[in-house]
């Protein structure tokens, strides 16, 4: 409701500007620091004062006087040197918010309309050569939550998880099986069918890294293996396919534990075999976006001049600069192999439907809820696949270390003349997850004095250092299960397992999401497992506490039911006079602040989407849980003698519970019935 009323205020302010022939001044609204100053304020008069050369307060007075009545706003007031403050109709706001959330709970929103412009969100993108680790979980949690926020806002979203099944990392594991383990394809296939194949490959990958470092001539072995995999023929390619498919299935199981699902797994092997790069290469050459360098360090390479996004019309001076300047980015190496960024440009063009080519598709996995994730294939494909790609907006969830390469991809789109698509290509970046020194020591890593003094220790997959995602989830579930067993010893085993899982995932996802994307997370087991303070379990417990109120009320009054409480028809609702009295300024401010916060979820979603910052919703969930816990201790709902007030307090608790459950769901966190 806050989002709705604020939108009405902004529309009224825009009408005011239009009446005065002013089109180029933005309408800005803010949340005042306290409800005593209203619920929405605008500093617009200060900007108008510069244009009209008049006092801001005088202009603010005109704004307040000229605005027509705004539904949901009780009054406007001048404040300070030129603010206009808007005070909501508190009774109307609560009644509408309660009715709105009751209706939404009864009829959850469906899929976005087929004609709605599509967003493609690409996230997770784990190399299919070993088990997922804690850093991958941050990527998946951020990407999945952003998908949920987009869908909440009514967007149609396609979730892609790019699989680099022909890269160096896979080649190294192939080297490990072929030359260290000396296993045949049949033996590797049997091992891949056993549990924790991804763990075996984790250790093997670290061994191969050491094997290659011991003798640099062995790097030629890697190069030959990589070339064979890219060509798609022979024993190395067969091993790569067995390994990568098995590891991807391991990754899907891991992410499924976290509540993360995908729509499509585009594979690099198909980008190569279906000649996506050749199509992109021809476009880049035809447009003059790249050229063959003839001198300097990039001689023999196809390069792009990043300073201008193109090659300056191919004049001699710009070409010479591109051949020798650091602004040149190599797209195709002198040996003819395409760089990662070249393939990424082709992939980005395909996402927007600009490549002129498409994958074939096959069903790869079906989730328990019936949703199918498809995989790209070069071999015919299956009928019934959705139309993938053709996005209006593309969000690539990739860590901040890849910022340069993402900029090159955007520069490639611009060089091809796709300016609109370049502007709609978003690098949804985030910083890394490291280990706290205490966590690293607990895992048995030997730390230098310098490392022990740092706030975090960087992990290394090549060295086998890191927190495996499934190990972490196992530890979290074990700790949560111990708490659940102690509190609900008589509950069925399956129920206790479900509650423990919900708490563990809540703890982890909230820990990964509460930090802004630019923050480095120093992972620590004790912090992640804590059920106190700003944590997922704290938010979950607030929802459980609200449900306990309703359960105890039903025990106390057999005729009470949530269906009855949710009935917002006029003869069942609180009368307006009672609402006005309970929410009156001053005496009712604490109740009003909680109602206002509960009615502000979609405003927070809009802010999170605008800033591309899921942490805002995590903060909102915590603040709502914290405010509800204060309310719970201040007001003794079940023993309230005044029937009208008790009914209101129950409805306020219900509003909070529904909004908190929705906010947690947007974070991928379940609110269990018990804790």
XYZ file of C-alpha atoms in Angstrom:
675
model
C 0.000 0.000 0.000
C 2.874 2.397 0.670
C 4.032 1.864 -2.924
C 0.509 2.571 -4.209
C -0.082 5.753 -2.192
C 3.409 7.064 -2.946
C 2.753 6.489 -6.667
C -0.466 8.524 -6.383
C 1.456 11.371 -4.732
C 4.123 11.314 -7.435
C 1.423 11.367 -10.137
C -0.217 14.399 -8.486
C 3.141 16.196 -8.345
C 3.770 15.431 -12.013
C 0.358 16.879 -12.874
C 1.288 20.044 -10.951
C 4.451 20.410 -13.026
C 2.588 19.742 -16.270
C 0.023 22.430 -15.460
C 2.892 24.876 -15.096
C 4.533 23.755 -18.347
C 7.527 22.149 -16.614
C 8.598 18.800 -18.096
C 12.301 18.407 -17.278
C 12.339 18.451 -13.473
C 12.200 14.988 -11.869
C 9.570 14.164 -9.277
C 11.434 13.166 -6.113
C 9.840 11.748 -2.965
C 11.444 10.684 0.299
C 10.514 8.929 3.536
C 10.586 11.470 6.424
C 12.691 10.472 9.447
C 9.614 9.982 11.680
C 5.864 9.487 11.267
C 5.369 12.757 13.170
C 6.541 14.415 9.924
C 4.296 12.325 7.684
C 4.883 9.275 5.520
C 6.072 10.882 2.260
C 7.867 14.183 1.631
C 9.005 15.987 -1.496
C 11.900 18.470 -1.776
C 10.716 19.416 -5.274
C 10.246 23.086 -4.331
C 14.013 23.506 -3.889
C 14.670 22.442 -7.493
C 11.833 24.634 -8.757
C 13.220 27.595 -6.793
C 16.392 27.540 -8.915
C 14.295 27.644 -12.078
C 11.709 30.197 -10.968
C 14.038 32.320 -8.810
C 11.594 32.329 -5.916
C 11.706 31.184 -2.307
C 11.317 27.389 -1.934
C 8.795 27.722 0.893
C 6.576 29.961 -1.229
C 6.613 27.376 -4.025
C 5.955 24.576 -1.528
C 2.891 26.475 -0.343
C 1.607 26.630 -3.915
C 2.171 22.899 -4.364
C 0.284 22.060 -1.169
C -2.575 24.413 -2.065
C -3.011 23.409 -5.704
C -2.847 19.638 -5.349
C -6.212 17.931 -5.662
C -7.309 15.408 -3.063
C -5.148 12.289 -3.221
C -6.777 8.961 -2.239
C -5.077 7.628 0.859
C -3.655 11.011 1.929
C -5.341 12.736 4.857
C -3.516 16.068 4.665
C -0.392 17.897 3.486
C 1.816 20.249 5.473
C 4.744 22.552 4.815
C 7.945 21.721 6.635
C 11.328 23.386 7.003
C 12.459 25.763 4.289
C 10.410 24.182 1.506
C 9.404 20.569 2.011
C 5.857 19.355 1.412
C 4.949 16.501 3.762
C 2.094 14.092 3.078
C 0.248 12.374 5.927
C -1.519 9.117 5.126
C -5.059 8.271 6.152
C -3.954 5.680 8.684
C -7.262 3.840 9.030
C -7.744 3.616 5.258
C -4.131 2.494 4.755
C -4.415 -0.357 7.259
C -7.785 -1.535 5.957
C -6.541 -1.516 2.354
C -3.205 -3.176 3.192
C -4.931 -5.933 5.159
C -7.473 -6.534 2.401
C -4.779 -6.456 -0.304
C -2.560 -9.040 1.375
C -5.535 -11.263 2.234
C -6.580 -11.269 -1.421
C -2.997 -11.931 -2.565
C -2.683 -14.851 -0.128
C -5.933 -16.369 -1.429
C -4.986 -15.871 -5.104
C -1.193 -15.811 -5.555
C -0.011 -14.101 -8.758
C 0.471 -16.439 -11.701
C 3.060 -16.413 -14.457
C 3.681 -13.173 -16.292
C 1.801 -12.818 -19.578
C 3.464 -14.400 -22.609
C 3.691 -11.019 -24.340
C 5.526 -9.425 -21.444
C 9.130 -8.472 -22.404
C 11.484 -11.152 -21.152
C 14.431 -10.802 -18.796
C 17.230 -13.333 -19.010
C 19.117 -13.800 -15.748
C 22.262 -15.894 -16.065
C 23.705 -17.078 -12.775
C 25.667 -19.800 -10.924
C 27.914 -20.808 -13.887
C 30.114 -23.287 -12.038
C 32.879 -24.957 -14.006
C 31.726 -28.594 -14.308
C 34.964 -30.060 -13.000
C 34.479 -30.289 -9.225
C 32.073 -29.757 -6.323
C 30.405 -26.376 -5.785
C 31.852 -24.191 -3.032
C 30.657 -21.353 -0.810
C 31.446 -18.687 -3.418
C 29.152 -20.408 -5.929
C 26.379 -20.348 -3.343
C 26.619 -16.566 -3.108
C 26.257 -16.271 -6.874
C 23.243 -18.606 -6.916
C 21.546 -16.974 -3.913
C 21.951 -13.492 -5.412
C 20.785 -14.571 -8.871
C 17.836 -16.595 -7.602
C 16.667 -13.799 -5.283
C 16.911 -11.233 -8.069
C 14.797 -13.545 -10.250
C 12.180 -13.724 -7.484
C 12.147 -9.940 -7.147
C 11.704 -9.476 -10.899
C 8.813 -11.942 -10.916
C 7.238 -10.180 -7.936
C 7.310 -7.003 -10.026
C 5.462 -8.818 -12.826
C 8.415 -9.472 -15.138
C 8.731 -12.604 -17.270
C 12.073 -14.177 -16.410
C 14.182 -16.925 -17.982
C 16.931 -18.378 -15.787
C 20.070 -19.622 -17.508
C 23.073 -21.410 -16.029
C 25.957 -21.358 -18.525
C 28.017 -24.553 -18.572
C 31.663 -24.166 -19.692
C 32.160 -27.837 -20.513
C 35.073 -27.302 -22.928
C 37.311 -25.106 -20.775
C 40.705 -25.526 -19.172
C 39.261 -26.675 -15.841
C 37.467 -29.626 -17.430
C 40.564 -30.396 -19.495
C 42.643 -30.594 -16.311
C 40.307 -33.187 -14.779
C 40.404 -35.165 -18.029
C 44.214 -35.100 -17.766
C 43.865 -36.353 -14.196
C 41.703 -39.340 -15.113
C 43.674 -40.223 -18.251
C 47.236 -39.732 -16.965
C 47.137 -39.841 -13.146
C 44.272 -42.279 -12.499
C 44.795 -44.022 -15.879
C 41.092 -44.845 -16.117
C 39.096 -45.650 -19.230
C 35.856 -43.963 -20.233
C 33.889 -46.964 -18.915
C 35.653 -46.770 -15.545
C 35.035 -43.023 -15.260
C 31.380 -43.510 -16.202
C 30.971 -46.073 -13.398
C 32.683 -43.750 -10.918
C 30.492 -40.835 -12.073
C 27.384 -42.827 -11.162
C 28.576 -43.220 -7.557
C 27.808 -40.675 -4.821
C 30.008 -37.590 -4.422
C 31.740 -37.844 -7.774
C 32.132 -34.060 -7.573
C 34.170 -34.497 -4.353
C 36.482 -36.971 -6.042
C 37.042 -34.507 -8.885
C 37.668 -31.692 -6.367
C 40.693 -33.588 -5.019
C 41.805 -34.764 -8.453
C 41.751 -31.195 -9.810
C 44.069 -30.056 -7.005
C 46.407 -32.985 -7.736
C 46.502 -32.110 -11.460
C 47.356 -28.510 -10.626
C 50.340 -29.703 -8.622
C 51.251 -32.219 -11.362
C 51.381 -29.454 -13.998
C 53.304 -27.043 -11.768
C 56.003 -29.632 -11.054
C 57.003 -29.801 -14.742
C 55.994 -26.963 -17.065
C 56.491 -29.162 -20.128
C 53.351 -31.007 -19.017
C 51.322 -27.929 -19.976
C 51.548 -29.204 -23.558
C 49.513 -32.200 -22.378
C 46.801 -29.835 -21.151
C 46.870 -27.903 -24.448
C 46.448 -31.083 -26.534
C 43.618 -32.255 -24.302
C 41.877 -28.881 -24.483
C 42.119 -28.831 -28.296
C 40.672 -32.352 -28.521
C 37.757 -31.403 -26.265
C 36.998 -28.293 -28.316
C 37.011 -30.352 -31.509
C 34.585 -32.794 -29.874
C 36.232 -36.001 -31.060
C 38.294 -38.798 -29.508
C 38.846 -40.216 -26.020
C 39.477 -36.845 -24.353
C 36.195 -35.409 -25.652
C 34.318 -38.527 -24.501
C 35.807 -38.223 -21.008
C 34.983 -34.503 -20.897
C 31.336 -35.219 -21.746
C 31.038 -37.940 -19.081
C 32.684 -35.779 -16.418
C 30.888 -32.518 -17.176
C 27.391 -34.035 -17.409
C 27.861 -35.933 -14.140
C 29.228 -32.847 -12.348
C 26.374 -30.655 -13.621
C 23.914 -33.157 -12.155
C 25.785 -32.905 -8.841
C 25.578 -29.113 -9.008
C 21.835 -29.204 -9.719
C 21.292 -31.408 -6.658
C 23.340 -29.025 -4.523
C 21.458 -25.959 -5.749
C 18.131 -27.722 -5.364
C 18.890 -28.019 -1.657
C 19.135 -24.225 -1.678
C 15.809 -23.852 -3.502
C 17.447 -22.756 -6.770
C 16.062 -23.884 -10.146
C 16.938 -23.099 -13.758
C 15.169 -23.041 -17.108
C 18.108 -23.616 -19.457
C 21.679 -24.901 -19.368
C 23.431 -23.425 -22.445
C 26.670 -25.345 -23.001
C 29.866 -24.000 -24.490
C 30.323 -27.155 -26.570
C 27.225 -26.242 -28.600
C 28.366 -22.641 -28.982
C 31.486 -24.092 -30.613
C 29.928 -26.932 -32.605
C 26.959 -24.901 -33.885
C 29.458 -22.234 -34.925
C 27.904 -19.429 -32.901
C 31.287 -17.779 -32.814
C 31.674 -17.891 -36.594
C 28.326 -16.077 -36.969
C 29.385 -13.418 -34.464
C 32.844 -13.201 -36.058
C 31.354 -12.468 -39.469
C 29.150 -9.734 -37.988
C 32.117 -8.143 -36.207
C 34.288 -8.203 -39.338
C 31.518 -6.909 -41.594
C 30.860 -4.007 -39.233
C 34.573 -3.230 -38.901
C 34.312 -3.793 -35.159
C 37.484 -5.930 -35.173
C 40.498 -6.120 -37.437
C 43.576 -8.261 -37.943
C 46.574 -6.647 -36.249
C 49.693 -6.706 -38.405
C 52.278 -5.362 -35.970
C 53.114 -5.086 -32.301
C 52.422 -7.510 -29.503
C 49.031 -8.451 -31.012
C 50.351 -9.255 -34.496
C 48.245 -11.971 -36.122
C 45.372 -11.493 -33.662
C 41.888 -10.188 -34.333
C 41.444 -7.280 -31.918
C 38.836 -4.748 -30.841
C 39.686 -1.169 -29.915
C 37.971 -0.653 -26.550
C 38.649 3.070 -26.309
C 36.145 3.852 -29.050
C 34.160 0.601 -29.116
C 35.131 0.207 -32.758
C 38.125 0.836 -34.987
C 37.555 4.493 -35.773
C 36.522 3.860 -39.380
C 39.656 1.765 -40.061
C 41.943 4.763 -40.620
C 45.622 3.975 -40.360
C 46.196 5.869 -37.109
C 43.406 4.168 -35.181
C 44.449 0.736 -36.464
C 48.049 1.353 -35.468
C 46.903 2.405 -32.013
C 44.750 -0.708 -31.665
C 47.692 -2.887 -32.614
C 49.967 -1.539 -29.936
C 47.784 0.174 -27.346
C 46.523 -1.415 -24.163
C 42.996 -0.363 -25.211
C 43.055 -3.228 -27.747
C 41.407 -6.478 -26.645
C 42.338 -9.713 -28.386
C 39.214 -11.535 -29.586
C 40.911 -14.245 -31.661
C 44.471 -15.321 -30.875
C 47.162 -15.597 -33.519
C 46.833 -19.416 -33.446
C 43.165 -19.093 -34.456
C 41.580 -19.974 -31.116
C 38.835 -17.686 -29.861
C 39.186 -16.112 -26.397
C 36.551 -16.484 -23.683
C 35.291 -12.994 -24.361
C 34.761 -13.779 -28.033
C 32.469 -16.678 -27.124
C 30.757 -14.454 -24.550
C 29.985 -11.857 -27.237
C 28.381 -14.591 -29.377
C 26.394 -15.857 -26.382
C 25.211 -12.343 -25.502
C 24.072 -11.767 -29.088
C 22.101 -15.028 -28.916
C 20.422 -14.003 -25.645
C 19.014 -10.930 -27.372
C 18.017 -12.903 -30.482
C 20.592 -11.065 -32.612
C 22.814 -13.930 -33.741
C 20.614 -15.467 -36.440
C 21.230 -18.976 -35.037
C 19.757 -21.100 -32.281
C 20.492 -24.196 -30.222
C 18.581 -27.443 -30.327
C 17.297 -28.462 -26.896
C 16.781 -31.569 -24.813
C 15.267 -32.158 -21.401
C 18.042 -32.469 -18.845
C 16.314 -32.687 -15.441
C 12.832 -32.475 -13.936
C 12.452 -30.985 -10.457
C 10.051 -32.453 -7.862
C 7.578 -29.628 -8.581
C 7.437 -30.721 -12.245
C 9.534 -27.871 -13.647
C 11.926 -28.954 -16.426
C 15.398 -27.600 -16.986
C 16.499 -27.908 -20.607
C 20.007 -28.216 -21.998
C 21.415 -27.089 -25.308
C 22.420 -29.825 -27.721
C 23.788 -30.074 -31.238
C 22.078 -33.405 -31.967
C 18.534 -32.780 -33.163
C 16.918 -31.893 -29.866
C 13.419 -32.706 -28.570
C 9.989 -31.375 -29.389
C 8.168 -29.173 -26.914
C 11.035 -26.903 -25.895
C 10.092 -23.318 -24.991
C 11.481 -20.414 -27.001
C 14.680 -19.459 -25.233
C 16.580 -16.193 -25.557
C 15.080 -13.180 -27.377
C 15.394 -11.119 -24.206
C 14.628 -7.454 -23.700
C 17.024 -7.259 -20.724
C 19.973 -9.462 -19.781
C 21.501 -9.676 -16.312
C 24.788 -11.582 -15.994
C 25.486 -12.525 -12.366
C 29.268 -12.766 -12.398
C 31.777 -11.729 -9.748
C 33.442 -8.339 -9.866
C 36.771 -9.759 -11.049
C 35.129 -10.303 -14.448
C 34.116 -6.638 -14.831
C 36.656 -5.969 -17.589
C 35.502 -8.895 -19.724
C 31.850 -7.918 -19.232
C 32.737 -4.410 -20.422
C 34.319 -5.925 -23.531
C 31.092 -7.844 -24.243
C 29.080 -4.605 -24.024
C 31.654 -2.837 -26.210
C 31.208 -5.612 -28.780
C 27.435 -5.018 -28.897
C 27.979 -1.285 -29.319
C 30.555 -1.836 -32.044
C 27.953 -3.875 -33.919
C 25.458 -1.030 -33.645
C 23.257 -2.676 -31.005
C 23.232 0.356 -28.735
C 19.891 -0.418 -27.080
C 20.893 -3.991 -26.243
C 24.270 -2.786 -24.933
C 22.392 -0.488 -22.551
C 20.228 -3.410 -21.444
C 23.213 -5.693 -20.753
C 23.768 -5.559 -17.005
C 26.762 -6.989 -15.194
C 25.142 -7.926 -11.870
C 28.476 -8.026 -10.081
C 29.349 -9.110 -6.553
C 32.506 -9.528 -4.564
C 34.020 -12.795 -3.458
C 33.454 -15.052 -0.493
C 36.626 -15.724 1.476
C 37.250 -17.518 4.775
C 37.800 -15.935 8.138
C 41.247 -16.912 9.527
C 39.449 -18.840 12.282
C 37.412 -20.777 9.716
C 40.516 -21.528 7.617
C 42.354 -22.805 10.699
C 39.351 -24.959 11.686
C 39.494 -26.544 8.235
C 43.142 -27.463 8.715
C 44.774 -24.920 6.426
C 48.264 -23.850 7.396
C 48.306 -20.040 7.618
C 51.267 -17.728 7.644
C 51.577 -14.983 10.271
C 50.520 -12.489 7.609
C 47.405 -14.500 6.707
C 46.414 -14.894 10.358
C 46.470 -11.108 10.712
C 44.217 -10.465 7.706
C 40.426 -10.130 8.001
C 39.941 -12.955 5.499
C 41.811 -15.705 3.629
C 41.126 -16.133 -0.087
C 40.116 -19.598 -1.221
C 41.595 -21.445 -4.188
C 39.832 -24.212 -6.073
C 43.076 -25.166 -7.816
C 44.669 -25.764 -4.411
C 41.579 -27.536 -3.100
C 41.020 -24.835 -0.494
C 37.466 -23.767 0.195
C 34.220 -24.730 1.870
C 32.350 -27.279 -0.226
C 28.710 -26.262 -0.549
C 27.299 -29.647 0.474
C 29.634 -29.890 3.477
C 28.408 -26.509 4.622
C 24.753 -27.436 4.112
C 25.283 -30.727 5.950
C 26.814 -28.934 8.931
C 24.049 -26.337 8.998
C 21.333 -28.986 8.852
C 23.046 -31.024 11.563
C 23.232 -28.016 13.895
C 19.627 -27.044 13.159
C 18.463 -30.627 13.678
C 20.034 -30.704 17.141
C 18.034 -27.600 18.113
C 14.803 -28.955 16.621
C 15.217 -32.347 18.316
C 15.689 -30.644 21.679
C 12.524 -28.530 21.276
C 10.230 -30.979 19.461
C 11.312 -34.435 20.582
C 7.787 -35.833 20.136
C 7.376 -34.635 16.538
C 7.703 -37.220 13.740
C 11.214 -37.639 12.380
C 10.269 -36.447 8.888
C 8.727 -33.274 10.298
C 11.828 -32.504 12.338
C 13.999 -33.049 9.264
C 11.851 -30.605 7.233
C 12.059 -27.941 9.937
C 15.832 -28.387 10.311
C 16.280 -28.066 6.551
C 14.200 -24.877 6.429
C 16.201 -23.339 9.287
C 19.562 -24.327 7.757
C 18.709 -22.887 4.339
C 17.257 -19.788 5.997
C 20.466 -19.264 7.944
C 22.696 -19.681 4.910
C 20.689 -17.693 2.364
C 20.191 -14.793 4.745
C 23.916 -14.777 5.596
C 24.774 -14.601 1.884
C 22.142 -11.952 1.082
C 22.340 -9.527 3.998
C 25.621 -8.045 2.752
C 25.568 -5.610 -0.147
C 26.942 -7.042 -3.379
C 30.145 -4.973 -3.179
C 31.068 -6.385 0.236
C 33.595 -9.195 0.597
C 32.087 -11.887 2.818
C 34.495 -13.510 5.242
C 32.690 -16.782 5.836
C 32.746 -18.138 9.368
C 30.913 -21.236 10.585
C 29.993 -19.716 13.945
C 28.504 -16.597 12.370
C 26.550 -18.542 9.780
C 25.232 -21.006 12.366
C 24.176 -18.317 14.850
C 20.429 -18.114 15.404
C 20.589 -14.725 17.149
C 20.865 -11.171 15.814
C 20.446 -10.287 12.140
C 20.000 -13.822 10.851
C 17.552 -15.848 8.831
C 16.353 -17.914 11.815
C 15.558 -14.700 13.716
C 13.261 -13.611 10.874
C 11.748 -17.084 10.576
C 11.015 -17.186 14.292
C 9.067 -13.912 14.128
C 6.698 -15.554 11.605
C 6.439 -18.662 13.803
C 5.701 -16.448 16.820
C 2.829 -14.762 14.964
C 1.406 -18.161 13.987
C 1.635 -19.283 17.605
C -0.610 -16.344 18.554
C -3.279 -17.557 16.137
C -2.919 -21.156 17.307
C -3.291 -20.170 20.978
C -6.235 -17.933 20.113
C -7.991 -20.905 18.494
C -7.348 -22.954 21.637
C -8.710 -20.131 23.787
C -11.744 -19.418 21.589
C -12.944 -22.460 19.586
C -14.952 -20.263 17.193
C -11.813 -18.327 16.123
C -10.310 -19.085 12.713
C -7.847 -17.471 10.350
C -10.485 -17.531 7.618
C -12.725 -15.448 9.846
C -9.832 -13.097 10.671
C -8.951 -12.698 7.002
C -12.536 -11.840 6.013
C -12.312 -8.179 5.036
C -15.921 -7.690 3.936
C -17.495 -4.547 5.423
C -19.603 -6.386 8.005
C -16.547 -8.339 9.190
C -13.955 -5.557 9.209
C -13.044 -3.217 12.033
C -15.103 -0.064 11.800
C -13.340 3.101 10.663
C -13.889 4.887 13.991
C -12.113 2.107 15.904
C -9.195 2.128 13.461
C -8.828 5.895 13.672
C -8.827 5.710 17.470
C -6.276 2.885 17.663
C -3.956 4.450 15.073
C -4.310 8.091 16.131
C -1.202 10.263 16.026
C 0.745 10.130 19.257
C -0.875 7.334 21.245
C -1.125 4.985 18.266
C 2.226 5.762 16.664
C 3.870 2.461 17.639
C 1.016 0.456 16.084
C 0.983 2.721 13.034
C 4.727 2.378 12.472
C 4.405 -1.420 12.429
C 1.412 -1.272 10.062
C 3.239 1.187 7.805
C 6.341 -1.012 7.708
C 4.260 -4.100 6.944
C 2.551 -2.219 4.122
C 5.873 -1.160 2.580
C 7.080 -4.472 1.129
C 6.559 -3.627 -2.535
C 8.182 -0.225 -2.049
C 11.241 -2.108 -0.782
C 11.059 -4.511 -3.733
C 10.965 -1.554 -6.137
C 13.971 0.017 -4.412
C 15.883 -3.279 -4.453
C 15.215 -3.723 -8.178
C 16.125 -0.131 -8.989
C 19.415 -0.438 -7.086
C 19.856 -4.115 -8.095
C 20.520 -4.834 -4.432
C 18.732 -7.845 -2.839
C 20.262 -6.881 0.527
C 17.557 -4.199 0.826
C 14.861 -6.875 1.065
C 16.939 -8.854 3.576
C 17.237 -5.710 5.708
C 13.487 -5.096 5.397
C 12.676 -8.645 6.576
C 14.912 -8.204 9.620
C 13.461 -4.786 10.475
C 9.913 -6.127 10.185
C 10.768 -9.133 12.382
C 12.453 -6.875 14.921
C 9.503 -4.444 14.984
C 7.041 -7.319 15.403
C 9.009 -8.781 18.319
C 8.897 -5.389 20.088
C 5.159 -5.197 19.408
C 4.700 -8.743 20.747
C 6.320 -7.846 24.068
C 4.458 -4.545 24.430
C 0.942 -5.802 23.695
C -0.606 -8.812 25.419
C -2.900 -9.788 22.591
C -4.534 -12.909 23.962
C -5.408 -11.289 27.295
C -6.576 -7.960 25.822
C -9.975 -7.178 27.416
C -11.126 -4.712 24.754
C -12.587 -6.914 22.002
C -12.175 -4.302 19.251
C -8.552 -3.689 20.155
C -7.822 -7.436 20.395
C -9.346 -7.921 16.934
C -7.142 -5.132 15.571
C -3.989 -6.520 17.219
C -4.739 -9.939 15.741
C -5.212 -8.445 12.289
C -2.031 -6.411 12.594
C -0.180 -9.612 13.572
C -1.719 -11.361 10.572
C -0.666 -8.545 8.216
C 2.901 -8.728 9.525
C 2.998 -12.520 9.293
C 1.831 -12.537 5.670
C 4.253 -9.808 4.617
C 7.164 -11.386 6.489
C 6.473 -14.773 4.903
C 6.347 -13.095 1.470
C 9.593 -11.186 2.102
C 11.333 -14.378 3.217
C 10.039 -16.229 0.173
C 11.559 -13.516 -2.037
C 14.861 -14.312 -0.312
C 14.321 -18.026 -0.982
C 13.670 -18.702 2.716
C 10.789 -20.800 4.000
C 8.917 -19.786 7.165
C 8.343 -23.134 8.944
C 5.315 -23.828 11.120
C 7.527 -24.593 14.117
C 11.048 -23.837 15.294
